[in-house]
GROMACS .gro file of C-alpha atoms in nm:
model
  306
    1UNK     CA    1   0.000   0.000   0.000
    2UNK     CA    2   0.261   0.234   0.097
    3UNK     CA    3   0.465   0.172  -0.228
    4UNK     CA    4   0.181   0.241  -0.434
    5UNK     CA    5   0.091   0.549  -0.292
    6UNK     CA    6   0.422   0.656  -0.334
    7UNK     CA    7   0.410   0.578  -0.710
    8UNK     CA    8   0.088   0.793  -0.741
    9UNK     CA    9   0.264   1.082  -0.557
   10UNK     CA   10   0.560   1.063  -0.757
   11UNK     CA   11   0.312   1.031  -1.117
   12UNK     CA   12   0.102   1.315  -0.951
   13UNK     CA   13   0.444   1.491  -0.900
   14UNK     CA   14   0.587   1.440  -1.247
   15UNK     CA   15   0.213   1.526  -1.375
   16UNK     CA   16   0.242   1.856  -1.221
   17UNK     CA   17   0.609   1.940  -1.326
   18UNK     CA   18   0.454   1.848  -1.743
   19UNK     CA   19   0.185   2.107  -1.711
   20UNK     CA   20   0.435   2.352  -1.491
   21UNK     CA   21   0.690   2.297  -1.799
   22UNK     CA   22   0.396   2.363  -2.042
   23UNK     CA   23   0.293   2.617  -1.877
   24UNK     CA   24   0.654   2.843  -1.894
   25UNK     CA   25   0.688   2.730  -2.257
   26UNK     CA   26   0.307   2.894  -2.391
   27UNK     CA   27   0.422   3.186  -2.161
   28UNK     CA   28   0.731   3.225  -2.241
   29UNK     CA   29   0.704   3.411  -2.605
   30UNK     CA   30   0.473   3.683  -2.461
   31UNK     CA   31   0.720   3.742  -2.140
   32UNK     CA   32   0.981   3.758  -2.395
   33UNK     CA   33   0.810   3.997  -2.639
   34UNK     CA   34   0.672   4.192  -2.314
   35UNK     CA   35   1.105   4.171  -2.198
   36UNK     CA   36   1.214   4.325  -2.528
   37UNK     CA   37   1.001   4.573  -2.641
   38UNK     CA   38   0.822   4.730  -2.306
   39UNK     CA   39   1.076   4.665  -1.986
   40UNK     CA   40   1.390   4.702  -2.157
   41UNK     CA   41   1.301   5.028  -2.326
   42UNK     CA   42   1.142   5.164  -2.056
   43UNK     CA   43   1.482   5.076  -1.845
   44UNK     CA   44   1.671   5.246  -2.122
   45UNK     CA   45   1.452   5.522  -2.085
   46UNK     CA   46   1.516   5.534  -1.723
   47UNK     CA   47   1.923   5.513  -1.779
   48UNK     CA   48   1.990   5.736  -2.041
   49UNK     CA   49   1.802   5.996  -1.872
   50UNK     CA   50   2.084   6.038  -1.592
   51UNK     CA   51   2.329   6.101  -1.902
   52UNK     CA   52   2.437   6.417  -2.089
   53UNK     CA   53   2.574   6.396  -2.465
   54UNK     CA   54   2.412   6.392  -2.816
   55UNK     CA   55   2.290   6.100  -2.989
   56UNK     CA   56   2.656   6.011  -3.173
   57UNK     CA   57   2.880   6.078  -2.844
   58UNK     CA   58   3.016   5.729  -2.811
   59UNK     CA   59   3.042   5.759  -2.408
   60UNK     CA   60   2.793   5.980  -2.248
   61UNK     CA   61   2.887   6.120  -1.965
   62UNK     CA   62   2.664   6.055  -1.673
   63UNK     CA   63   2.510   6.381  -1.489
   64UNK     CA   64   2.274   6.246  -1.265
   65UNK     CA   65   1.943   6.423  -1.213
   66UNK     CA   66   2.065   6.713  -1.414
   67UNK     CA   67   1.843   6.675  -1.729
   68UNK     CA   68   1.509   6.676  -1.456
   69UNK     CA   69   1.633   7.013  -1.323
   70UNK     CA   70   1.659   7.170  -1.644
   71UNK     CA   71   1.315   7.041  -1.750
   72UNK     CA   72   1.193   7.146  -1.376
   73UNK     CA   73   1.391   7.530  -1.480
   74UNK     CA   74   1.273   7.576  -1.812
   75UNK     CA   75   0.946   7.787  -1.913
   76UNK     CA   76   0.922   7.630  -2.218
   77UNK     CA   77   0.870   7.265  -2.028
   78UNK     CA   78   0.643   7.437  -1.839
   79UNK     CA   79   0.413   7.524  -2.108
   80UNK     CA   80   0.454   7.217  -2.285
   81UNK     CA   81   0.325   7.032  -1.958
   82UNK     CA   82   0.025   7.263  -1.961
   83UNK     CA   83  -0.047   7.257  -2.332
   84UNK     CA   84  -0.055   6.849  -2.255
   85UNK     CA   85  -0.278   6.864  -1.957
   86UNK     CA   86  -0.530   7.119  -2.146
   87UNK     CA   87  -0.543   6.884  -2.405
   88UNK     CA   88  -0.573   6.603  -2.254
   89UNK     CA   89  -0.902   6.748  -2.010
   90UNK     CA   90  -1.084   6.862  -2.342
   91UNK     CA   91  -1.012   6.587  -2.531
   92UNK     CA   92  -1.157   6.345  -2.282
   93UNK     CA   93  -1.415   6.556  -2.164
   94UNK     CA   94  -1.572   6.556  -2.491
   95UNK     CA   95  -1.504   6.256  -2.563
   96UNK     CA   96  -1.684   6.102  -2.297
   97UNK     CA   97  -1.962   6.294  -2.304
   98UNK     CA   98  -2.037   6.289  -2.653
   99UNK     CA   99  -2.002   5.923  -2.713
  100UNK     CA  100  -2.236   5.888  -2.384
  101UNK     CA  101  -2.475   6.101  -2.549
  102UNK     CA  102  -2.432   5.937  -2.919
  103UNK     CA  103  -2.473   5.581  -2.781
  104UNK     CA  104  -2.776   5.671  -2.548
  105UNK     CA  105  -2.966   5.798  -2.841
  106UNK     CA  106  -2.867   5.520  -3.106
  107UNK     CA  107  -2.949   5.254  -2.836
  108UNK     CA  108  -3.317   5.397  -2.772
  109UNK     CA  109  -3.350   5.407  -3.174
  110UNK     CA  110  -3.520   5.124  -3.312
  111UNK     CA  111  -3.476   5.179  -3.642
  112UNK     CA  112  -3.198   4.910  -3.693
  113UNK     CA  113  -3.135   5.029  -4.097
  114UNK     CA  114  -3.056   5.420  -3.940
  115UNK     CA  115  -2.843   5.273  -3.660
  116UNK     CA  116  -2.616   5.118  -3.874
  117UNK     CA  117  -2.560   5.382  -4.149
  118UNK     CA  118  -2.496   5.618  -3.804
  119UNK     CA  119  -2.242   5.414  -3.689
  120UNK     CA  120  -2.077   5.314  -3.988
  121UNK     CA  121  -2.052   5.719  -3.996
  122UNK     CA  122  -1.892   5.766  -3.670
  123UNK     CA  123  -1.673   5.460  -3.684
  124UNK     CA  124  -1.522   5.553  -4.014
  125UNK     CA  125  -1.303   5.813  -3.888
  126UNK     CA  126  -1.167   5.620  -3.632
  127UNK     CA  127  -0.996   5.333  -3.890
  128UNK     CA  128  -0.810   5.653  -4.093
  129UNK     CA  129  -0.472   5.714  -4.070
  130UNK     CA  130  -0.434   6.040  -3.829
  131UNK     CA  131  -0.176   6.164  -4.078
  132UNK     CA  132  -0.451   6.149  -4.345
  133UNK     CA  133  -0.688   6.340  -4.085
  134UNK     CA  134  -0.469   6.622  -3.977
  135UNK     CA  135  -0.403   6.685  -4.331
  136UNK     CA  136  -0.767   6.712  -4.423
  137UNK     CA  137  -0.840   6.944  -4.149
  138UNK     CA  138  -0.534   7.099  -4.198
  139UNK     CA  139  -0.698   7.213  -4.560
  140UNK     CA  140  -1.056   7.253  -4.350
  141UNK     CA  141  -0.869   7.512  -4.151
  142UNK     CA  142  -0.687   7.758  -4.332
  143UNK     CA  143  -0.727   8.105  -4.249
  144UNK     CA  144  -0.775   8.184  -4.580
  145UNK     CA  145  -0.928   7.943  -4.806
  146UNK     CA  146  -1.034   7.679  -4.550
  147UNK     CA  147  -1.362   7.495  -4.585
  148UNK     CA  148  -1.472   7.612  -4.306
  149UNK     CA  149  -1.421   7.962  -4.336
  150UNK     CA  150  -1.558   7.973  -4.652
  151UNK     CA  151  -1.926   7.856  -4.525
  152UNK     CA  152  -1.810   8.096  -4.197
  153UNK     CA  153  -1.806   8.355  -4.458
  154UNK     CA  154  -2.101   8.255  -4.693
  155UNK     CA  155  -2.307   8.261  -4.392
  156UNK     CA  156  -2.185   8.646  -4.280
  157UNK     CA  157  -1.936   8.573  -4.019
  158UNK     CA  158  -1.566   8.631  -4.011
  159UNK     CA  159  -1.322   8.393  -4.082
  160UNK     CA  160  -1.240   8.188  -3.740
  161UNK     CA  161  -0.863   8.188  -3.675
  162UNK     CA  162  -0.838   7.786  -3.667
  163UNK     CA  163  -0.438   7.715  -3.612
  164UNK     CA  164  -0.354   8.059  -3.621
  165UNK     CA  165  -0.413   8.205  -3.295
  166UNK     CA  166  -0.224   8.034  -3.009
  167UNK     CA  167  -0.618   8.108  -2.845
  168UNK     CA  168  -0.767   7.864  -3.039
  169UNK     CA  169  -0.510   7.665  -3.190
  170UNK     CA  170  -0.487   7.377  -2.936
  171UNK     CA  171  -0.842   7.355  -2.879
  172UNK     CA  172  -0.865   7.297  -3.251
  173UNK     CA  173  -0.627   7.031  -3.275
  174UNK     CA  174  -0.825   6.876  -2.960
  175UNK     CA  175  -1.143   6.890  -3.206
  176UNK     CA  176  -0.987   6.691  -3.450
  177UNK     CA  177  -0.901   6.428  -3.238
  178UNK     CA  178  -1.239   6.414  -3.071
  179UNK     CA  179  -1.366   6.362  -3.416
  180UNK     CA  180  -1.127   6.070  -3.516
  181UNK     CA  181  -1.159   5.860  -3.175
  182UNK     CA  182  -1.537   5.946  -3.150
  183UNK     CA  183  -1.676   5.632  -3.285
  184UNK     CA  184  -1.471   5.371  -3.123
  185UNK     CA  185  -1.553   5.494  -2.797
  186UNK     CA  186  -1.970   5.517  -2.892
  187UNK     CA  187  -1.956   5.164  -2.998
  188UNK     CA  188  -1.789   5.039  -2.668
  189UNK     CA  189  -2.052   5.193  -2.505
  190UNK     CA  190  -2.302   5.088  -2.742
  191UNK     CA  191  -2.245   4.755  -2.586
  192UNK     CA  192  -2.256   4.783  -2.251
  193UNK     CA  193  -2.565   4.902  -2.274
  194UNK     CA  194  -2.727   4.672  -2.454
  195UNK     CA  195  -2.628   4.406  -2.211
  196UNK     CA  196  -2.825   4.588  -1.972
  197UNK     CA  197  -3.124   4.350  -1.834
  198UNK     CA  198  -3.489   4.525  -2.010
  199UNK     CA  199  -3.612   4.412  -1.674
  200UNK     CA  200  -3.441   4.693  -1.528
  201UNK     CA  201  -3.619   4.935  -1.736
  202UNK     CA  202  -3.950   4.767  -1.753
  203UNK     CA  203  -3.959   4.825  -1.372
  204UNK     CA  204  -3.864   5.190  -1.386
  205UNK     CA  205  -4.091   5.215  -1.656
  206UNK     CA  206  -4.415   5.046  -1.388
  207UNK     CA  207  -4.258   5.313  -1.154
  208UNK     CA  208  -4.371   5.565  -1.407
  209UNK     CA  209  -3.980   5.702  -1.350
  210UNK     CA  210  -3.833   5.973  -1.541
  211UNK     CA  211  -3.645   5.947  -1.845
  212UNK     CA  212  -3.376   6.173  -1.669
  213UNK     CA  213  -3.356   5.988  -1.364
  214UNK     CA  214  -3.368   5.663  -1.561
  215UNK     CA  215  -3.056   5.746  -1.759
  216UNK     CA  216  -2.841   5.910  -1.454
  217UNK     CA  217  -2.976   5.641  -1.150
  218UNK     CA  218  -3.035   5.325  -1.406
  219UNK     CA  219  -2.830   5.372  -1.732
  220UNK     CA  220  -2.498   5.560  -1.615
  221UNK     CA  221  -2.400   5.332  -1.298
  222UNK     CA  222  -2.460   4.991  -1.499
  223UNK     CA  223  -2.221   5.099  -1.774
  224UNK     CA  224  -2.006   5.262  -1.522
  225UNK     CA  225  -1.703   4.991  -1.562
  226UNK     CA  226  -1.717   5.096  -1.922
  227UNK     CA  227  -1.712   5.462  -1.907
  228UNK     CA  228  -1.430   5.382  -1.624
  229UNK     CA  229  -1.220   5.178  -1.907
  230UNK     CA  230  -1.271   5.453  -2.194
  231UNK     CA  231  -1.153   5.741  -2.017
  232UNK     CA  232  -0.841   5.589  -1.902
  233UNK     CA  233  -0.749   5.468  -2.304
  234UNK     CA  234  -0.873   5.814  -2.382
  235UNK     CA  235  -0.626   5.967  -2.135
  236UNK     CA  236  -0.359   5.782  -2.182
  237UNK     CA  237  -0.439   5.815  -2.625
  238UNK     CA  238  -0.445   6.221  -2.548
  239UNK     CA  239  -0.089   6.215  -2.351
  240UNK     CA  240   0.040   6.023  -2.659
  241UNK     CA  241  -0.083   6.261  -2.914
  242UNK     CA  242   0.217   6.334  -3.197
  243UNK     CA  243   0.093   6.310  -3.547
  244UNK     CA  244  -0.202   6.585  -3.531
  245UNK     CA  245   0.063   6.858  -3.368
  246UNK     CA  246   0.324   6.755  -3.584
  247UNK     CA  247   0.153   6.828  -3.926
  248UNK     CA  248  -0.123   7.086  -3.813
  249UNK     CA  249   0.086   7.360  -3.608
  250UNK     CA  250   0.441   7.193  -3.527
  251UNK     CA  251   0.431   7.262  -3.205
  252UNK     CA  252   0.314   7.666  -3.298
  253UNK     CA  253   0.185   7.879  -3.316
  254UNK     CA  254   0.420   8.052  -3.060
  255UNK     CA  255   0.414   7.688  -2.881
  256UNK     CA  256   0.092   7.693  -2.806
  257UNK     CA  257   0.002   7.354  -2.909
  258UNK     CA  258   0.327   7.211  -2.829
  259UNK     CA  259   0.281   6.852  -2.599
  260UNK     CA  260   0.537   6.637  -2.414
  261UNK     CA  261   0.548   6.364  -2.660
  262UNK     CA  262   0.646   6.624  -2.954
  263UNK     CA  263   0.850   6.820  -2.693
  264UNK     CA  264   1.052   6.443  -2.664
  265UNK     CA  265   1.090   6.421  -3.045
  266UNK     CA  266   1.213   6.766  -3.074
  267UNK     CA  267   1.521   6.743  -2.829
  268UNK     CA  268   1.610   6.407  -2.952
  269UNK     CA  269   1.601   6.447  -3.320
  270UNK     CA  270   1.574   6.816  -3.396
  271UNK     CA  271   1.826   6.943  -3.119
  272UNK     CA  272   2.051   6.653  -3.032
  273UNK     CA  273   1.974   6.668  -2.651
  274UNK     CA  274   1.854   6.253  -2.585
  275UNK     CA  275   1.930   6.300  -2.207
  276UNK     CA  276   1.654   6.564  -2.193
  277UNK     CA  277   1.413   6.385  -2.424
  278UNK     CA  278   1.474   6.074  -2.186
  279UNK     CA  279   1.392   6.267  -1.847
  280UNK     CA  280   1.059   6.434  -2.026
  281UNK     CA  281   0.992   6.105  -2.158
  282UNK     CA  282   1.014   5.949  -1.785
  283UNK     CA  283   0.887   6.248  -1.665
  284UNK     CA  284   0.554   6.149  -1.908
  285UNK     CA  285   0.523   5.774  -1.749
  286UNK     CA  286   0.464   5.924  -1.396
  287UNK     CA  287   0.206   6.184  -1.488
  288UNK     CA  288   0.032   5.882  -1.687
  289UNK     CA  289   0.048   5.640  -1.378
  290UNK     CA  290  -0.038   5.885  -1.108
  291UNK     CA  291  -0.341   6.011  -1.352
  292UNK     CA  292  -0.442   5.659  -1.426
  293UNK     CA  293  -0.447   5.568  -1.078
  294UNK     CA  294  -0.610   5.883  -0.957
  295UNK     CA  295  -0.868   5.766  -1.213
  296UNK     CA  296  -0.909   5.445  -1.013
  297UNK     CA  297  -0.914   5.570  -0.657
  298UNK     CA  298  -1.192   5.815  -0.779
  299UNK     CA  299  -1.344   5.590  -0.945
  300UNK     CA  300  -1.429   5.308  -0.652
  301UNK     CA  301  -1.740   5.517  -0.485
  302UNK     CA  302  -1.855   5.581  -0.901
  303UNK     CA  303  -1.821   5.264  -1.068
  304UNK     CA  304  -2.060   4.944  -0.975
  305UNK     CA  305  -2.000   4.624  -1.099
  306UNK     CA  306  -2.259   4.400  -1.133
   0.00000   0.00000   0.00000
């Protein structure tokens, strides 16, 4: 008895070691893929921030937390941190509201033939290259001969200084992105609220309830996980914005709708200063996480899981 219950530990053992073994292997391409191209860069990132030099100096010299004080110093970083943090609000802001808004009223449609024209619509922008969008409204625009301004014109007004004014430019630039991530975040919605139980509804509705207090006591806390998961890929999308500054305004005008990712690009390509990109660049991880988690804490008395 004793032998064979040895024998069974030692198969149950050697069982367990198999799917242990099989296990590491099925993990082991995504740890490696997640190894090479997120923790080693972002260790990179960490290192060559503590070094001075340009990007062909074959042995930087290392200057501690020197690049963070310049950034810290410099009125121009300053602005750029703004310019990021004003874009980021509006962008998400209306983001969030209007895709609420967008999916509310397309879910209470019945008319399945104008609900999918709608969202064909919205969505379209959203699988176009942002390059191809900035150029567009880039045209749409102009000062001058701009779409827009034309019909602003037509219509009796004055022309509407788009990109021109450091006023309006950023919020502009905001606009377009609104526009372009718009539909991706109306059909997440879309779905969590149509796996909302109709039996919630039908019992407001023998309540006689009111459409208002339906949609802010009923509607908003049972998609609340998803609102919760959009705005933090909307934040983090707005923090990353690049391609919409870099061929609308570059940066201008008078750096008005310069960001920290652009900022990054500038002193590592355009001005030879990696150390500095590298600190702003590390600098831009911390605001994401302490934003992102901010997010969460806030987010624990708001959002209800069912």
């Amino acid at each position: 008895m004793k032998e064979q219950k040895k024998k069974k530990a030692l198969s149950r053992s050697a069982g367990e070691q198999n799917e242990r073994l099989k296990g590491y292997i099925l993990a082991a391409p995504a740890v490696i893929l997640l190894t090479v191209f997120t923790v080693y860069p972002l260790g990179y990132l960490i290192y060559r921030s503590l070094y001075g030099g340009n990007l062909i100096t074959k042995d930087p010299k290392f200057v501690g937390f020197d690049n963070y004080l310049n950034l810290l110093e410099s009125k121009d970083f300053h602005q750029v941190f703004g310019n990021t943090v004003v874009y980021t609000l509006i962008t998400v802001v209306f983001t969030m509201v209007l895709a609420v808004v967008i999916a509310a009223w397309l879910n209470s449609k019945k008319n399945r033939r104008l609900n999918e024209i709608v969202q064909t619509c919205i969505f379209t922008p959203h699988i176009i290259s942002m390059v191809s969008v900035s150029t567009l409204f880039l045209w749409l625009m102009d000062s001058k001969y701009g779409l827009l301004n034309v019909v602003l014109n037509a219509l009796g007004f004055e022309s509407f200084p788009f990109l021109s004014s450091p006023a309006t430019a950023l919020f502009s630039v905001a606009m377009v992105s609104v526009w372009k991530g718009l539909g991706y975040y109306v059909l997440l919605i879309m779905a969590a609220l149509q796996n909302i139980p109709t039996s919630v509804y039908e019992a407001a509705e023998m309540d006689d309830t009111p459409s208002l207090k339906v949609f802010f006591k009923i509607t908003l806390p049972m998609i609340s996980p998803t609102i919760l998961f959009t705005s933090v890929v909307a934040t983090i999308a707005s923090f990353k914005v690049f391609d919409s500054v870099s061929v609308m305004t570059g940066g201008g005008p008078l750096n008005s709708t310069n960001t920290l990712v652009y900022y990054i690009y500038e002193y590592a390509f355009r001005y030879g200063k990696p150390g500095q990109a590298c600190a702003a660049g590390v600098i831009l991880l911390i605001l994401v996480c302490i934003i992102t988690f901010i997010q969460f804490r806030v987010s624990k008395k708001r959002v209800h899981y069912q």
